[in-house]
């Protein structure tokens, strides 16, 4: 325990030192690991720089100790938040970066494409063999892709040591069961917490009392759904923008609670049809309160949203385009006979018959104008999505928050800048968090198609109001009028806030806090295995680890997952890659000190030549 306390003091010192020194990529180029350095007490003579966020103190401590045990000296580069961490990562100021990824779409392609494919939104790799295996697996059935993904993992970890897997986490949340109705709060394997179903034990509080949630980050990447894919906005954008489909709690594609009443796949798995509901209108904010904009969410907004989602150049700093690169085209269907002429996949029925299942009124007409849709009268809008190749996993991507439906009219009104010459100092894009932050720049231009809209935020909290035009009178109409998301970065402070009643739900409770929650009679803990994996990512430029597989493998075999699981009281699960929660390949990482020394010796021999 004393060691951990001393580490905490060292961590605070490192925060003070490293948070003030963001280097450029050119600076980083001259900061390579020096294999010949004589470091006192370091038999290998090799220093490894570990980049991490301050919230990961336990993992940092374990990694540092395991590497030190195998002869490395570990230099810590600890950053206070994700923005600072990303700046250091982009500048190349690390040998290994403590990273994590949650597959929030429930499909394996999402677990690898953005992270490891050349040109991926978050990828720093460029390996043709990795690219080939990712693309090959994407076209295969679950029975076929196990072997392909096994080869992918072996290339990624065993052969090239591009990453070091650490563990697969449990997904958790705790709530005050005296305040929150236990039947209303869901914990899903992939999708974020659905707010519209949340309710109070005392239903009379729905309109008068805010429900208070919590998240760590107060800096929101972007409220434009295609411009962010991180923990600061995933839950927020998921609840601000409706999608064509959703995921059930166990990752099955469903139209329930989405913009579509039904969906159907045509024979050949390249054409996807969605029949839209007509009872959602965009919410906007006036005087910091949500009001009905009067604009219906319709097919033209779907076409606009998905085509911009797949277009890398539709917005500056587009962070999710690779998720949607399999979309070839999106269009509005107006010919009813076209639906009757196409067979649905896996059966004898037509697409029209598949789309009509469960509808109170059969399809009598298809309309292009969203304002002419009238489901009760049989007048519907249908959208057809065509993929570049057969790709059923496209439906999982359509359930992702980046496929949220925005208002074509509003986004085009705000985004008048030239993408090629975008100037962040003067151009204000749709979804800029500064436009919803209290102060001189506050000018909320959001149009939300989902159950809630963000009215305003500050450094302390963000305030959301129910969309008054969202599925009114149905089971999906939001119950609670006002939701507050409190920004509390520290886990101890968040748990204290939950226990004191300051917040009502604590999303993502650390494993080390489970026993405290279980010991509080007014709290309830929910846990399930998640799709989240934590791993170490190696630098691929300007460092010795970028050039030497042997050095990377020496680090790889220094990591002992059994010790990590033991520290977390077996509330973690072994992982081999970001695929581990989704595809059982049988691959496993085993620590091996003998291999560490073998690869260090090979590295030294290579360095001498």
CSV table of C-alpha atoms in Angstrom, one decimal, residues 48-234:
chain,number,residue,atom,x,y,z
A,48,UNK,CA,10.2,3.0,-22.3
A,49,UNK,CA,8.0,6.1,-22.2
A,50,UNK,CA,4.4,5.3,-21.1
A,51,UNK,CA,1.7,7.8,-22.1
A,52,UNK,CA,-1.5,7.6,-20.1
A,53,UNK,CA,-4.3,9.6,-18.5
A,54,UNK,CA,-4.3,10.3,-14.8
A,55,UNK,CA,-7.5,8.3,-14.3
A,56,UNK,CA,-5.7,5.1,-15.0
A,57,UNK,CA,-3.4,5.1,-12.0
A,58,UNK,CA,-3.8,1.4,-11.1
A,59,UNK,CA,-3.0,0.2,-14.7
A,60,UNK,CA,0.0,2.6,-14.9
A,61,UNK,CA,1.3,1.2,-11.6
A,62,UNK,CA,0.9,-2.4,-12.7
A,63,UNK,CA,2.5,-1.9,-16.2
A,64,UNK,CA,5.4,0.1,-14.7
A,65,UNK,CA,6.2,-2.6,-12.2
A,66,UNK,CA,5.9,-5.5,-14.7
A,67,UNK,CA,8.2,-3.7,-17.1
A,68,UNK,CA,10.7,-2.8,-14.4
A,69,UNK,CA,10.7,-6.5,-13.3
A,70,UNK,CA,11.9,-7.4,-16.8
A,71,UNK,CA,14.7,-4.8,-16.8
A,72,UNK,CA,13.1,-1.7,-18.4
A,73,UNK,CA,13.1,1.7,-16.9
A,74,UNK,CA,9.7,3.3,-17.4
A,75,UNK,CA,9.3,7.1,-18.0
A,76,UNK,CA,5.8,8.3,-17.2
A,77,UNK,CA,4.0,10.9,-19.4
A,78,UNK,CA,0.7,11.3,-17.5
A,79,UNK,CA,-2.0,13.7,-18.8
A,80,UNK,CA,-5.0,15.0,-16.9
A,81,UNK,CA,-7.6,14.5,-19.6
A,82,UNK,CA,-8.2,12.9,-23.1
A,83,UNK,CA,-7.5,16.1,-25.0
A,84,UNK,CA,-4.1,16.5,-23.4
A,85,UNK,CA,-3.4,12.8,-23.9
A,86,UNK,CA,-4.4,12.9,-27.6
A,87,UNK,CA,-2.2,16.0,-28.1
A,88,UNK,CA,0.8,14.1,-26.7
A,89,UNK,CA,-0.1,11.0,-28.7
A,90,UNK,CA,-0.3,13.0,-32.0
A,91,UNK,CA,3.0,14.7,-31.2
A,92,UNK,CA,4.6,11.3,-30.8
A,93,UNK,CA,5.7,11.7,-27.2
A,94,UNK,CA,5.5,8.1,-26.2
A,95,UNK,CA,6.7,4.6,-26.8
A,96,UNK,CA,3.6,2.9,-25.5
A,97,UNK,CA,0.2,4.6,-24.9
A,98,UNK,CA,-2.4,3.1,-22.5
A,99,UNK,CA,-5.4,2.9,-24.8
A,100,UNK,CA,-8.9,1.4,-24.7
A,101,UNK,CA,-11.7,0.7,-27.1
A,102,UNK,CA,-15.3,-0.3,-26.7
A,103,UNK,CA,-17.2,-1.9,-29.6
A,104,UNK,CA,-20.4,0.0,-29.1
A,105,UNK,CA,-22.0,-1.5,-32.3
A,106,UNK,CA,-21.7,-5.2,-31.3
A,107,UNK,CA,-19.9,-6.3,-34.5
A,108,UNK,CA,-16.3,-7.4,-34.9
A,109,UNK,CA,-15.5,-5.1,-37.9
A,110,UNK,CA,-16.1,-2.1,-35.7
A,111,UNK,CA,-13.6,-3.5,-33.2
A,112,UNK,CA,-10.7,-3.3,-35.8
A,113,UNK,CA,-11.4,-1.1,-38.8
A,114,UNK,CA,-11.0,2.3,-37.3
A,115,UNK,CA,-8.1,1.3,-35.0
A,116,UNK,CA,-5.8,-0.8,-37.2
A,117,UNK,CA,-6.7,-0.4,-40.9
A,118,UNK,CA,-4.4,1.9,-42.9
A,119,UNK,CA,-6.0,5.4,-42.9
A,120,UNK,CA,-8.5,4.4,-40.2
A,121,UNK,CA,-10.0,7.2,-38.1
A,122,UNK,CA,-7.8,6.2,-35.1
A,123,UNK,CA,-5.2,4.1,-36.8
A,124,UNK,CA,-1.5,4.8,-36.8
A,125,UNK,CA,-0.7,1.5,-38.5
A,126,UNK,CA,0.0,0.8,-42.2
A,127,UNK,CA,0.2,-2.9,-42.8
A,128,UNK,CA,-1.2,-4.4,-46.1
A,129,UNK,CA,-1.6,-7.8,-44.5
A,130,UNK,CA,-3.7,-6.3,-41.7
A,131,UNK,CA,-5.8,-4.4,-44.2
A,132,UNK,CA,-6.4,-7.5,-46.3
A,133,UNK,CA,-7.6,-9.6,-43.3
A,134,UNK,CA,-9.9,-6.9,-42.0
A,135,UNK,CA,-11.6,-6.5,-45.4
A,136,UNK,CA,-11.8,-10.3,-46.0
A,137,UNK,CA,-13.5,-10.9,-42.6
A,138,UNK,CA,-16.0,-8.1,-43.2
A,139,UNK,CA,-17.6,-10.0,-46.1
A,140,UNK,CA,-17.8,-13.3,-44.2
A,141,UNK,CA,-20.4,-15.0,-42.1
A,142,UNK,CA,-19.7,-15.5,-38.4
A,143,UNK,CA,-18.9,-19.1,-39.1
A,144,UNK,CA,-16.3,-18.1,-41.7
A,145,UNK,CA,-14.7,-15.1,-40.0
A,146,UNK,CA,-13.4,-16.8,-36.9
A,147,UNK,CA,-10.4,-18.2,-38.7
A,148,UNK,CA,-9.8,-14.9,-40.5
A,149,UNK,CA,-9.9,-12.9,-37.3
A,150,UNK,CA,-7.6,-15.4,-35.6
A,151,UNK,CA,-5.0,-14.8,-38.4
A,152,UNK,CA,-5.6,-11.0,-37.9
A,153,UNK,CA,-4.9,-11.3,-34.2
A,154,UNK,CA,-1.8,-13.3,-34.7
A,155,UNK,CA,-0.5,-10.7,-37.2
A,156,UNK,CA,-1.4,-7.8,-34.9
A,157,UNK,CA,0.0,-9.3,-31.6
A,158,UNK,CA,2.1,-12.4,-32.1
A,159,UNK,CA,3.9,-11.7,-35.4
A,160,UNK,CA,4.3,-7.9,-35.3
A,161,UNK,CA,3.5,-6.9,-31.7
A,162,UNK,CA,1.7,-3.7,-32.7
A,163,UNK,CA,-0.3,-3.8,-29.5
A,164,UNK,CA,0.0,-5.4,-26.0
A,165,UNK,CA,-3.4,-6.6,-24.8
A,166,UNK,CA,-4.2,-6.1,-21.1
A,167,UNK,CA,-7.8,-7.0,-20.3
A,168,UNK,CA,-11.5,-7.0,-21.2
A,169,UNK,CA,-13.6,-5.1,-18.7
A,170,UNK,CA,-17.0,-5.5,-17.1
A,171,UNK,CA,-19.6,-2.9,-18.0
A,172,UNK,CA,-21.2,-1.5,-14.9
A,173,UNK,CA,-23.4,1.1,-13.4
A,174,UNK,CA,-24.8,1.9,-10.0
A,175,UNK,CA,-27.9,3.8,-9.1
A,176,UNK,CA,-30.0,5.0,-6.2
A,177,UNK,CA,-32.8,2.5,-6.1
A,178,UNK,CA,-34.8,4.7,-3.7
A,179,UNK,CA,-34.9,7.3,-6.5
A,180,UNK,CA,-34.6,5.5,-9.9
A,181,UNK,CA,-37.2,2.8,-10.9
A,182,UNK,CA,-35.1,-0.3,-11.3
A,183,UNK,CA,-37.3,-1.6,-14.1
A,184,UNK,CA,-36.5,1.6,-16.2
A,185,UNK,CA,-32.7,1.4,-16.2
A,186,UNK,CA,-31.0,-0.8,-18.7
A,187,UNK,CA,-27.4,-2.0,-19.0
A,188,UNK,CA,-26.6,-3.0,-22.5
A,189,UNK,CA,-23.6,-4.9,-23.7
A,190,UNK,CA,-22.8,-2.4,-26.4
A,191,UNK,CA,-25.2,0.6,-26.7
A,192,UNK,CA,-25.1,3.5,-24.3
A,193,UNK,CA,-27.7,4.1,-21.6
A,194,UNK,CA,-31.1,4.9,-23.2
A,195,UNK,CA,-32.4,7.9,-21.4
A,196,UNK,CA,-36.0,7.9,-22.7
A,197,UNK,CA,-36.8,4.8,-20.6
A,198,UNK,CA,-35.4,6.2,-17.3
A,199,UNK,CA,-38.0,6.9,-14.7
A,200,UNK,CA,-38.4,7.8,-11.0
A,201,UNK,CA,-39.8,5.5,-8.4
A,202,UNK,CA,-42.1,8.4,-7.6
A,203,UNK,CA,-43.7,9.1,-11.0
A,204,UNK,CA,-45.0,12.5,-9.7
A,205,UNK,CA,-41.4,13.8,-10.0
A,206,UNK,CA,-41.2,13.4,-13.8
A,207,UNK,CA,-41.9,17.0,-14.6
A,208,UNK,CA,-40.6,18.7,-11.4
A,209,UNK,CA,-37.3,17.0,-10.6
A,210,UNK,CA,-34.2,16.5,-12.7
A,211,UNK,CA,-32.6,13.1,-12.9
A,212,UNK,CA,-28.8,13.5,-12.4
A,213,UNK,CA,-26.3,11.3,-14.2
A,214,UNK,CA,-22.5,11.6,-14.3
A,215,UNK,CA,-19.6,11.5,-16.7
A,216,UNK,CA,-15.9,12.2,-16.4
A,217,UNK,CA,-15.2,14.5,-19.3
A,218,UNK,CA,-16.5,18.1,-19.3
A,219,UNK,CA,-14.9,18.8,-22.7
A,220,UNK,CA,-17.2,17.5,-25.4
A,221,UNK,CA,-15.5,16.6,-28.7
A,222,UNK,CA,-18.5,17.6,-30.9
A,223,UNK,CA,-22.2,17.5,-30.8
A,224,UNK,CA,-22.2,16.8,-34.6
A,225,UNK,CA,-22.5,13.0,-34.4
A,226,UNK,CA,-20.0,12.2,-37.2
A,227,UNK,CA,-17.3,14.4,-35.6
A,228,UNK,CA,-16.7,12.5,-32.4
A,229,UNK,CA,-16.4,8.9,-31.2
A,230,UNK,CA,-15.1,9.0,-27.6
A,231,UNK,CA,-16.4,8.8,-24.1
A,232,UNK,CA,-17.1,12.6,-23.9
A,233,UNK,CA,-20.0,12.4,-26.4
A,234,UNK,CA,-21.0,8.8,-27.0
